[in-house]
Amino acid sequence: MKLCLLVAVLLVTVTVVSCGNVSYDGRSLIIDGQRKLLISASIHYPRSVPAMWPGLVQTAKEGGVDVIETYVFWNGHELSPGNYYFGGRFDLVKFARTVHQAGMFLILRIGPFVAAEWNFGGVPVWLHYVPGTVFRTYNQPFMYHMQKFTTYIVNLMKQEKLFASQGGPIILAQIENEYGYYENFYKEDGKKYALWAAKMAVSQNTGVPWIMCQQWDAPDPVIDTCNSFYCDQFKPTSPNRPKIWTENWPGWFKTFGGRDPHRPAEDVAFSVARFFQKGGSVHNYYMYHGGTNFGRTAGGPFITTSYDYDAPIDEYGLPRLPKWGHLKELHRAIKLCEHVLLNGKPVNISLGPFVEADVYTDSSGACAAFISNSDDKNDRTVEFRNTSYQLPAWSVSILPDCKNVVFNTAKVNSQTNVVAMIPGSLQHSNKGVNSLRWDIVKEKPGIWGTADFVKNGFVDLINTTKDTTDYLWHTTSIFVGENEEFLKKGSKPVLLIESTGHALHAFVNQEYQGTGTGNGTHSPFTFKNPISLRAGKNEIALLCLTVGLQTAGPFYDFVGAGLTSVKIKGLNNGTIDLSSYAWTYKIGVQGEHLKLYQGNGLNNVSWTSTSEPPKMQPLTWYKTIVDAPPGDEPVGLDMLHMGKGLAWLNGEEIGRYWPRKSEFKSEDCVKECDYRGKFNPDKCDTGCGEPTQRWYHVPRSWFKPSGNVLVLFEEKGGEPDKIRFVRRKISGACALVSEDYPSVGLLSQGEDKVQNNKNIPFARLTCPSNTHISAVKFASFGTPSGSCGSYLKGDCHDPNSSTVVEKACLNKNDCVIELTEQNFKTNLCPGLTKKLAVEAVCS
């Protein structure tokens, strides 16, 4: 069914251009009368900065991407009811125009619930406190505000002529997000809400189709779509809808205290190839560039400030190789098949256990085939059209002419980049003076100013702060008699705290006693620590805090946090329960109230200046003036030696920092990842026992040449003199290519046909612009082993390998080494398939 026909009936009073530009049927989207096979890439505009957008979009385009996809972040735009913001990182119109100017399409996932590991799932916290509101169900207050915001965004896009029906880039819009997982929890009101949302969206008259991901009862004309690591077996609920994959996860997110997940490029490519093999038409990577959760936008709770996601473009904006390059080659191979895939008839042929070919043939006789081996252990050799093909385990070979293999998902031709974080001291060159000075403000633990309220017992942390801050002070006091045994013995009582999350710092008589925290899989925690008490009155001050709000789940808007029990054990009377005591509360820390993060000296605060900032001092604001790091590489802040807190540069929110070590043991991580077999987020983890996040992205556009104000609020104590700027730099490149790899040279420059039947594998090395290959650290043609940075020569080795590579590559920005008998002893070690492994230095 074509959406145009339906919307033509609905749009009798609409002033925008007719919707003839975008329609669909059961095979694909149809744009301007042409079927399209589309590769899409998620880039979330507020997770980078406007200065990065053109480069990110261009890098995606160079990677073979046709479409950029983004959510719309409601709580970043509607700061209070009817108070809208579209500046800075939230300039949605500018982002859409950037995509359009690059000649690309845009998928706009309005939601406006988005999940996305974003604070409160993207819904404004203020909406939770509108009386009677329940999120994401047939609830009048929620639906009123949801429709109001959706309409506002649609009208803004119409006003700027950004829908494809107006000549703009937006070809699809999304309402709601993965609601199918939760609909049944809301019973009949869940189904009513889902149908209402779809009807409300269609009534917006955008002139482009609407989608609902993971929504198995999406009504016509809305298209239901798939989110998963694999969607080849997905089928839309109507045969009149195209097969669309809105989220293919090429990695996974991180949580403070968790591991660092990685998804191999071979498996990502396998999933994409299988999707198009089985009739897919629109595929989107979530994420293609993950970016950064600046400020307090990270949700979770416990989602890291980095949202790198192991994506094809890294957090800092650099292509992640080999993943980016391998997927680029995959996209080129798929595009060679586009016309036949979209216009041909498929036939499935079994070629043995786990091996099948899907062959597409059109009316002109053109043919394309995908041959897949889904065995996760064994390579297979099969006969197809009287030709023998070797398929590695868990791989797909693409044959755009049903004869020549131009790409196999398990054979990575792309180079691997060697990425280094180059440290540099914080410097301030002021009239020739290079000594760095720090300004300090120390906060007093406990209540500052006037208390907000006093209450017997505890309050919910989120309902009290309403997410205006991470922090809520709780204070009380106890009297200790002089006859307490622990005073005579020199022992210490134990403070026992139970909390539903997320973390706390404990202080007794102004002294820091320790930190308690949950984690990304379990927010509740128990704090148990010996404390120093004295005879007489003792002040107990607990700084309780959130680390991002819940982002999804049934009734997630009612998930709370905070203390449930506070006891002191080890007194003469046994254990004292302080839970029902009178507690005095104060929302936030004083430095936030005084806006010390602005660093402009306009807040009538007396900073103490020193060249030796205090170490391991909790509740401390640090300010220093720094120069921009040299060069043009992306910049990070090395916070390895700090505790936990918040950071700003020139008033811009860098975000939460917390170099918390992963709580997992080394055996829970892998040294090498086997790409074969189905992926899950715990399959290929690294970083066990290491800080979950050491470096924090500081966009280059935030810097001035000099006079930059860096402000930190340290909660528990660190060593600020060890803070460093780092520059993220590609310092080298590796290649590992086998004689039996398909050659990208098979693809013609026009990328629309197979050029010839010559298969000459080659290794290609490219350094960043303005650098060159200054040294070859390793080169071996034969049977080398290992991976980039740790290659080893095998028993079979051509002794001329280094000479050949150096001749081809030294002092060049880019070089190609073909695996031919002119270059290497190809008759070396008969019966073995040889490889070339190279590691080069870029400088």
PDB file of N, CA and C in Angstrom, residues 90-173:
ATOM      1  N   PHE A  90      21.699  21.572  20.730  1.00  0.00           N
ATOM      2  CA  PHE A  90      20.304  21.197  20.506  1.00  0.00           C
ATOM      3  C   PHE A  90      19.681  21.922  19.312  1.00  0.00           C
ATOM      4  N   ASP A  91      20.515  22.420  18.423  1.00  0.00           N
ATOM      5  CA  ASP A  91      20.019  23.113  17.227  1.00  0.00           C
ATOM      6  C   ASP A  91      19.644  22.081  16.169  1.00  0.00           C
ATOM      7  N   LEU A  92      18.469  21.521  16.332  1.00  0.00           N
ATOM      8  CA  LEU A  92      17.994  20.444  15.460  1.00  0.00           C
ATOM      9  C   LEU A  92      17.893  20.894  14.014  1.00  0.00           C
ATOM     10  N   VAL A  93      17.426  22.101  13.784  1.00  0.00           N
ATOM     11  CA  VAL A  93      17.283  22.589  12.401  1.00  0.00           C
ATOM     12  C   VAL A  93      18.650  22.676  11.730  1.00  0.00           C
ATOM     13  N   LYS A  94      19.622  23.186  12.431  1.00  0.00           N
ATOM     14  CA  LYS A  94      20.970  23.276  11.863  1.00  0.00           C
ATOM     15  C   LYS A  94      21.529  21.900  11.543  1.00  0.00           C
ATOM     16  N   PHE A  95      21.279  20.939  12.431  1.00  0.00           N
ATOM     17  CA  PHE A  95      21.739  19.577  12.179  1.00  0.00           C
ATOM     18  C   PHE A  95      21.076  18.999  10.936  1.00  0.00           C
ATOM     19  N   ALA A  96      19.772  19.180  10.818  1.00  0.00           N
ATOM     20  CA  ALA A  96      19.049  18.668   9.650  1.00  0.00           C
ATOM     21  C   ALA A  96      19.565  19.314   8.368  1.00  0.00           C
ATOM     22  N   ARG A  97      19.846  20.601   8.434  1.00  0.00           N
ATOM     23  CA  ARG A  97      20.388  21.282   7.246  1.00  0.00           C
ATOM     24  C   ARG A  97      21.786  20.789   6.912  1.00  0.00           C
ATOM     25  N   THR A  98      22.568  20.471   7.929  1.00  0.00           N
ATOM     26  CA  THR A  98      23.905  19.914   7.685  1.00  0.00           C
ATOM     27  C   THR A  98      23.805  18.612   6.914  1.00  0.00           C
ATOM     28  N   VAL A  99      22.852  17.772   7.308  1.00  0.00           N
ATOM     29  CA  VAL A  99      22.624  16.508   6.605  1.00  0.00           C
ATOM     30  C   VAL A  99      22.193  16.776   5.169  1.00  0.00           C
ATOM     31  N   HIS A 100      21.264  17.709   5.001  1.00  0.00           N
ATOM     32  CA  HIS A 100      20.745  18.029   3.666  1.00  0.00           C
ATOM     33  C   HIS A 100      21.854  18.561   2.763  1.00  0.00           C
ATOM     34  N   GLN A 101      22.681  19.438   3.313  1.00  0.00           N
ATOM     35  CA  GLN A 101      23.766  20.022   2.518  1.00  0.00           C
ATOM     36  C   GLN A 101      24.772  18.979   2.062  1.00  0.00           C
ATOM     37  N   ALA A 102      24.856  17.875   2.809  1.00  0.00           N
ATOM     38  CA  ALA A 102      25.762  16.793   2.422  1.00  0.00           C
ATOM     39  C   ALA A 102      25.133  15.880   1.370  1.00  0.00           C
ATOM     40  N   GLY A 103      23.896  16.194   0.965  1.00  0.00           N
ATOM     41  CA  GLY A 103      23.220  15.381  -0.044  1.00  0.00           C
ATOM     42  C   GLY A 103      22.725  14.054   0.497  1.00  0.00           C
ATOM     43  N   MET A 104      22.380  14.035   1.802  1.00  0.00           N
ATOM     44  CA  MET A 104      21.940  12.792   2.432  1.00  0.00           C
ATOM     45  C   MET A 104      20.507  12.931   2.933  1.00  0.00           C
ATOM     46  N   PHE A 105      19.876  11.789   3.166  1.00  0.00           N
ATOM     47  CA  PHE A 105      18.543  11.757   3.741  1.00  0.00           C
ATOM     48  C   PHE A 105      18.640  11.777   5.268  1.00  0.00           C
ATOM     49  N   LEU A 106      17.480  12.011   5.916  1.00  0.00           N
ATOM     50  CA  LEU A 106      17.411  12.048   7.370  1.00  0.00           C
ATOM     51  C   LEU A 106      16.193  11.261   7.841  1.00  0.00           C
ATOM     52  N   ILE A 107      16.403  10.403   8.843  1.00  0.00           N
ATOM     53  CA  ILE A 107      15.302   9.742   9.545  1.00  0.00           C
ATOM     54  C   ILE A 107      15.175  10.422  10.898  1.00  0.00           C
ATOM     55  N   LEU A 108      13.994  10.981  11.169  1.00  0.00           N
ATOM     56  CA  LEU A 108      13.773  11.741  12.396  1.00  0.00           C
ATOM     57  C   LEU A 108      12.910  10.927  13.348  1.00  0.00           C
ATOM     58  N   ARG A 109      13.531  10.450  14.414  1.00  0.00           N
ATOM     59  CA  ARG A 109      12.827   9.626  15.399  1.00  0.00           C
ATOM     60  C   ARG A 109      12.339  10.547  16.513  1.00  0.00           C
ATOM     61  N   ILE A 110      11.146  11.087  16.327  1.00  0.00           N
ATOM     62  CA  ILE A 110      10.632  12.102  17.242  1.00  0.00           C
ATOM     63  C   ILE A 110      10.303  11.498  18.604  1.00  0.00           C
ATOM     64  N   GLY A 111       9.847  10.276  18.635  1.00  0.00           N
ATOM     65  CA  GLY A 111       9.546   9.609  19.895  1.00  0.00           C
ATOM     66  C   GLY A 111       8.200  10.033  20.478  1.00  0.00           C
ATOM     67  N   PRO A 112       8.178  11.022  21.407  1.00  0.00           N
ATOM     68  CA  PRO A 112       9.345  11.691  21.962  1.00  0.00           C
ATOM     69  C   PRO A 112       9.986  10.968  23.138  1.00  0.00           C
ATOM     70  N   PHE A 113       9.447   9.821  23.584  1.00  0.00           N
ATOM     71  CA  PHE A 113      10.225   8.951  24.453  1.00  0.00           C
ATOM     72  C   PHE A 113      11.275   8.289  23.584  1.00  0.00           C
ATOM     73  N   VAL A 114      12.537   8.278  24.051  1.00  0.00           N
ATOM     74  CA  VAL A 114      13.604   7.745  23.196  1.00  0.00           C
ATOM     75  C   VAL A 114      14.434   6.652  23.854  1.00  0.00           C
ATOM     76  N   ALA A 115      14.389   6.500  25.178  1.00  0.00           N
ATOM     77  CA  ALA A 115      15.288   5.573  25.910  1.00  0.00           C
ATOM     78  C   ALA A 115      16.726   6.046  25.704  1.00  0.00           C
ATOM     79  N   ALA A 116      17.484   5.358  24.824  1.00  0.00           N
ATOM     80  CA  ALA A 116      18.767   5.863  24.316  1.00  0.00           C
ATOM     81  C   ALA A 116      19.829   6.069  25.386  1.00  0.00           C
ATOM     82  N   GLU A 117      19.658   5.420  26.568  1.00  0.00           N
ATOM     83  CA  GLU A 117      20.616   5.630  27.666  1.00  0.00           C
ATOM     84  C   GLU A 117      20.723   7.118  28.004  1.00  0.00           C
ATOM     85  N   TRP A 118      19.691   7.868  27.675  1.00  0.00           N
ATOM     86  CA  TRP A 118      19.623   9.315  27.902  1.00  0.00           C
ATOM     87  C   TRP A 118      18.776   9.555  29.155  1.00  0.00           C
ATOM     88  N   ASN A 119      19.123  10.565  29.908  1.00  0.00           N
ATOM     89  CA  ASN A 119      18.464  10.830  31.182  1.00  0.00           C
ATOM     90  C   ASN A 119      16.938  10.826  31.062  1.00  0.00           C
ATOM     91  N   PHE A 120      16.293   9.985  31.878  1.00  0.00           N
ATOM     92  CA  PHE A 120      14.828   9.843  31.949  1.00  0.00           C
ATOM     93  C   PHE A 120      14.208   9.469  30.598  1.00  0.00           C
ATOM     94  N   GLY A 121      15.009   8.794  29.770  1.00  0.00           N
ATOM     95  CA  GLY A 121      14.501   8.357  28.472  1.00  0.00           C
ATOM     96  C   GLY A 121      14.134   9.485  27.544  1.00  0.00           C
ATOM     97  N   GLY A 122      14.634  10.697  27.850  1.00  0.00           N
ATOM     98  CA  GLY A 122      14.359  11.857  27.006  1.00  0.00           C
ATOM     99  C   GLY A 122      13.112  12.630  27.391  1.00  0.00           C
ATOM    100  N   VAL A 123      12.303  12.096  28.306  1.00  0.00           N
ATOM    101  CA  VAL A 123      11.081  12.794  28.714  1.00  0.00           C
ATOM    102  C   VAL A 123      11.440  13.811  29.806  1.00  0.00           C
ATOM    103  N   PRO A 124      10.906  15.022  29.734  1.00  0.00           N
ATOM    104  CA  PRO A 124      11.228  16.014  30.766  1.00  0.00           C
ATOM    105  C   PRO A 124      10.807  15.551  32.155  1.00  0.00           C
ATOM    106  N   VAL A 125      11.678  15.791  33.137  1.00  0.00           N
ATOM    107  CA  VAL A 125      11.361  15.398  34.502  1.00  0.00           C
ATOM    108  C   VAL A 125      10.146  16.167  35.023  1.00  0.00           C
ATOM    109  N   TRP A 126       9.980  17.414  34.567  1.00  0.00           N
ATOM    110  CA  TRP A 126       8.845  18.195  35.064  1.00  0.00           C
ATOM    111  C   TRP A 126       7.502  17.533  34.762  1.00  0.00           C
ATOM    112  N   LEU A 127       7.456  16.740  33.682  1.00  0.00           N
ATOM    113  CA  LEU A 127       6.189  16.121  33.296  1.00  0.00           C
ATOM    114  C   LEU A 127       5.745  15.082  34.332  1.00  0.00           C
ATOM    115  N   HIS A 128       6.710  14.475  35.004  1.00  0.00           N
ATOM    116  CA  HIS A 128       6.365  13.487  36.036  1.00  0.00           C
ATOM    117  C   HIS A 128       5.593  14.135  37.178  1.00  0.00           C
ATOM    118  N   TYR A 129       5.784  15.433  37.361  1.00  0.00           N
ATOM    119  CA  TYR A 129       5.154  16.123  38.478  1.00  0.00           C
ATOM    120  C   TYR A 129       3.908  16.916  38.070  1.00  0.00           C
ATOM    121  N   VAL A 130       3.468  16.733  36.815  1.00  0.00           N
ATOM    122  CA  VAL A 130       2.144  17.228  36.425  1.00  0.00           C
ATOM    123  C   VAL A 130       1.127  16.265  37.028  1.00  0.00           C
ATOM    124  N   PRO A 131       0.216  16.742  37.851  1.00  0.00           N
ATOM    125  CA  PRO A 131      -0.690  15.844  38.588  1.00  0.00           C
ATOM    126  C   PRO A 131      -1.381  14.824  37.686  1.00  0.00           C
ATOM    127  N   GLY A 132      -1.349  13.577  38.139  1.00  0.00           N
ATOM    128  CA  GLY A 132      -2.055  12.505  37.454  1.00  0.00           C
ATOM    129  C   GLY A 132      -1.323  11.889  36.286  1.00  0.00           C
ATOM    130  N   THR A 133      -0.084  12.288  36.064  1.00  0.00           N
ATOM    131  CA  THR A 133       0.626  11.821  34.869  1.00  0.00           C
ATOM    132  C   THR A 133       1.256  10.454  35.081  1.00  0.00           C
ATOM    133  N   VAL A 134       1.040   9.564  34.129  1.00  0.00           N
ATOM    134  CA  VAL A 134       1.757   8.292  34.026  1.00  0.00           C
ATOM    135  C   VAL A 134       2.307   8.234  32.611  1.00  0.00           C
ATOM    136  N   PHE A 135       3.601   7.993  32.479  1.00  0.00           N
ATOM    137  CA  PHE A 135       4.236   7.994  31.165  1.00  0.00           C
ATOM    138  C   PHE A 135       3.805   6.791  30.338  1.00  0.00           C
ATOM    139  N   ARG A 136       3.702   7.007  29.042  1.00  0.00           N
ATOM    140  CA  ARG A 136       3.621   5.955  28.028  1.00  0.00           C
ATOM    141  C   ARG A 136       2.444   5.001  28.240  1.00  0.00           C
ATOM    142  N   THR A 137       1.304   5.568  28.510  1.00  0.00           N
ATOM    143  CA  THR A 137       0.081   4.781  28.574  1.00  0.00           C
ATOM    144  C   THR A 137      -1.072   5.712  28.226  1.00  0.00           C
ATOM    145  N   TYR A 138      -2.273   5.162  28.180  1.00  0.00           N
ATOM    146  CA  TYR A 138      -3.427   5.974  27.789  1.00  0.00           C
ATOM    147  C   TYR A 138      -3.801   6.880  28.958  1.00  0.00           C
ATOM    148  N   ASN A 139      -3.014   7.933  29.078  1.00  0.00           N
ATOM    149  CA  ASN A 139      -3.096   8.848  30.214  1.00  0.00           C
ATOM    150  C   ASN A 139      -3.188  10.261  29.664  1.00  0.00           C
ATOM    151  N   GLN A 140      -4.249  10.966  29.987  1.00  0.00           N
ATOM    152  CA  GLN A 140      -4.525  12.242  29.328  1.00  0.00           C
ATOM    153  C   GLN A 140      -3.417  13.285  29.506  1.00  0.00           C
ATOM    154  N   PRO A 141      -2.884  13.500  30.723  1.00  0.00           N
ATOM    155  CA  PRO A 141      -1.819  14.507  30.824  1.00  0.00           C
ATOM    156  C   PRO A 141      -0.596  14.151  29.977  1.00  0.00           C
ATOM    157  N   PHE A 142      -0.208  12.874  30.000  1.00  0.00           N
ATOM    158  CA  PHE A 142       0.965  12.488  29.207  1.00  0.00           C
ATOM    159  C   PHE A 142       0.692  12.661  27.723  1.00  0.00           C
ATOM    160  N   MET A 143      -0.459  12.191  27.263  1.00  0.00           N
ATOM    161  CA  MET A 143      -0.767  12.273  25.839  1.00  0.00           C
ATOM    162  C   MET A 143      -0.890  13.731  25.384  1.00  0.00           C
ATOM    163  N   TYR A 144      -1.432  14.562  26.243  1.00  0.00           N
ATOM    164  CA  TYR A 144      -1.553  15.985  25.896  1.00  0.00           C
ATOM    165  C   TYR A 144      -0.177  16.590  25.632  1.00  0.00           C
ATOM    166  N   HIS A 145       0.744  16.386  26.567  1.00  0.00           N
ATOM    167  CA  HIS A 145       2.073  16.989  26.413  1.00  0.00           C
ATOM    168  C   HIS A 145       2.876  16.308  25.304  1.00  0.00           C
ATOM    169  N   MET A 146       2.704  15.002  25.139  1.00  0.00           N
ATOM    170  CA  MET A 146       3.395  14.288  24.065  1.00  0.00           C
ATOM    171  C   MET A 146       2.943  14.810  22.703  1.00  0.00           C
ATOM    172  N   GLN A 147       1.629  14.935  22.513  1.00  0.00           N
ATOM    173  CA  GLN A 147       1.115  15.432  21.236  1.00  0.00           C
ATOM    174  C   GLN A 147       1.543  16.875  21.005  1.00  0.00           C
ATOM    175  N   LYS A 148       1.523  17.667  22.057  1.00  0.00           N
ATOM    176  CA  LYS A 148       1.918  19.073  21.940  1.00  0.00           C
ATOM    177  C   LYS A 148       3.365  19.193  21.462  1.00  0.00           C
ATOM    178  N   PHE A 149       4.261  18.394  22.055  1.00  0.00           N
ATOM    179  CA  PHE A 149       5.669  18.469  21.658  1.00  0.00           C
ATOM    180  C   PHE A 149       5.868  17.892  20.254  1.00  0.00           C
ATOM    181  N   THR A 150       5.244  16.751  19.969  1.00  0.00           N
ATOM    182  CA  THR A 150       5.362  16.154  18.633  1.00  0.00           C
ATOM    183  C   THR A 150       4.907  17.142  17.566  1.00  0.00           C
ATOM    184  N   THR A 151       3.780  17.781  17.803  1.00  0.00           N
ATOM    185  CA  THR A 151       3.249  18.764  16.853  1.00  0.00           C
ATOM    186  C   THR A 151       4.199  19.944  16.702  1.00  0.00           C
ATOM    187  N   TYR A 152       4.789  20.369  17.808  1.00  0.00           N
ATOM    188  CA  TYR A 152       5.737  21.484  17.761  1.00  0.00           C
ATOM    189  C   TYR A 152       6.921  21.134  16.864  1.00  0.00           C
ATOM    190  N   ILE A 153       7.460  19.924  17.032  1.00  0.00           N
ATOM    191  CA  ILE A 153       8.611  19.506  16.210  1.00  0.00           C
ATOM    192  C   ILE A 153       8.212  19.374  14.749  1.00  0.00           C
ATOM    193  N   VAL A 154       7.070  18.739  14.494  1.00  0.00           N
ATOM    194  CA  VAL A 154       6.623  18.581  13.105  1.00  0.00           C
ATOM    195  C   VAL A 154       6.428  19.948  12.457  1.00  0.00           C
ATOM    196  N   ASN A 155       5.794  20.862  13.158  1.00  0.00           N
ATOM    197  CA  ASN A 155       5.574  22.193  12.587  1.00  0.00           C
ATOM    198  C   ASN A 155       6.885  22.939  12.359  1.00  0.00           C
ATOM    199  N   LEU A 156       7.846  22.745  13.263  1.00  0.00           N
ATOM    200  CA  LEU A 156       9.163  23.368  13.068  1.00  0.00           C
ATOM    201  C   LEU A 156       9.832  22.827  11.810  1.00  0.00           C
ATOM    202  N   MET A 157       9.755  21.522  11.604  1.00  0.00           N
ATOM    203  CA  MET A 157      10.350  20.918  10.407  1.00  0.00           C
ATOM    204  C   MET A 157       9.622  21.393   9.143  1.00  0.00           C
ATOM    205  N   LYS A 158       8.289  21.516   9.227  1.00  0.00           N
ATOM    206  CA  LYS A 158       7.526  22.024   8.083  1.00  0.00           C
ATOM    207  C   LYS A 158       7.899  23.474   7.788  1.00  0.00           C
ATOM    208  N   GLN A 159       8.006  24.262   8.845  1.00  0.00           N
ATOM    209  CA  GLN A 159       8.339  25.682   8.689  1.00  0.00           C
ATOM    210  C   GLN A 159       9.681  25.859   7.978  1.00  0.00           C
ATOM    211  N   GLU A 160      10.626  24.955   8.276  1.00  0.00           N
ATOM    212  CA  GLU A 160      11.951  25.022   7.660  1.00  0.00           C
ATOM    213  C   GLU A 160      12.036  24.201   6.375  1.00  0.00           C
ATOM    214  N   LYS A 161      10.890  23.647   5.952  1.00  0.00           N
ATOM    215  CA  LYS A 161      10.807  22.859   4.712  1.00  0.00           C
ATOM    216  C   LYS A 161      11.822  21.699   4.701  1.00  0.00           C
ATOM    217  N   LEU A 162      11.775  20.916   5.758  1.00  0.00           N
ATOM    218  CA  LEU A 162      12.764  19.852   5.926  1.00  0.00           C
ATOM    219  C   LEU A 162      12.214  18.453   5.643  1.00  0.00           C
ATOM    220  N   PHE A 163      10.901  18.308   5.470  1.00  0.00           N
ATOM    221  CA  PHE A 163      10.373  17.004   5.074  1.00  0.00           C
ATOM    222  C   PHE A 163      10.613  16.789   3.579  1.00  0.00           C
ATOM    223  N   ALA A 164      10.817  15.530   3.204  1.00  0.00           N
ATOM    224  CA  ALA A 164      11.057  15.217   1.791  1.00  0.00           C
ATOM    225  C   ALA A 164       9.916  15.696   0.914  1.00  0.00           C
ATOM    226  N   SER A 165       8.709  15.691   1.454  1.00  0.00           N
ATOM    227  CA  SER A 165       7.548  16.153   0.690  1.00  0.00           C
ATOM    228  C   SER A 165       7.631  17.638   0.378  1.00  0.00           C
ATOM    229  N   GLN A 166       8.565  18.333   1.030  1.00  0.00           N
ATOM    230  CA  GLN A 166       8.794  19.764   0.785  1.00  0.00           C
ATOM    231  C   GLN A 166      10.133  20.015   0.111  1.00  0.00           C
ATOM    232  N   GLY A 167      10.788  18.933  -0.297  1.00  0.00           N
ATOM    233  CA  GLY A 167      12.120  19.074  -0.883  1.00  0.00           C
ATOM    234  C   GLY A 167      13.238  18.956   0.133  1.00  0.00           C
ATOM    235  N   GLY A 168      12.900  18.584   1.373  1.00  0.00           N
ATOM    236  CA  GLY A 168      13.895  18.458   2.429  1.00  0.00           C
ATOM    237  C   GLY A 168      14.432  17.041   2.549  1.00  0.00           C
ATOM    238  N   PRO A 169      15.269  16.785   3.583  1.00  0.00           N
ATOM    239  CA  PRO A 169      15.948  15.485   3.694  1.00  0.00           C
ATOM    240  C   PRO A 169      15.176  14.417   4.459  1.00  0.00           C
ATOM    241  N   ILE A 170      14.119  14.802   5.217  1.00  0.00           N
ATOM    242  CA  ILE A 170      13.480  13.830   6.114  1.00  0.00           C
ATOM    243  C   ILE A 170      12.573  12.888   5.319  1.00  0.00           C
ATOM    244  N   ILE A 171      12.939  11.602   5.309  1.00  0.00           N
ATOM    245  CA  ILE A 171      12.186  10.618   4.527  1.00  0.00           C
ATOM    246  C   ILE A 171      11.316   9.715   5.401  1.00  0.00           C
ATOM    247  N   LEU A 172      11.628   9.631   6.700  1.00  0.00           N
ATOM    248  CA  LEU A 172      10.836   8.832   7.630  1.00  0.00           C
ATOM    249  C   LEU A 172      10.773   9.561   8.960  1.00  0.00           C
ATOM    250  N   ALA A 173       9.678   9.370   9.684  1.00  0.00           N
ATOM    251  CA  ALA A 173       9.566   9.888  11.043  1.00  0.00           C
ATOM    252  C   ALA A 173       9.106   8.753  11.946  1.00  0.00           C
TER     253      ALA A 173
END
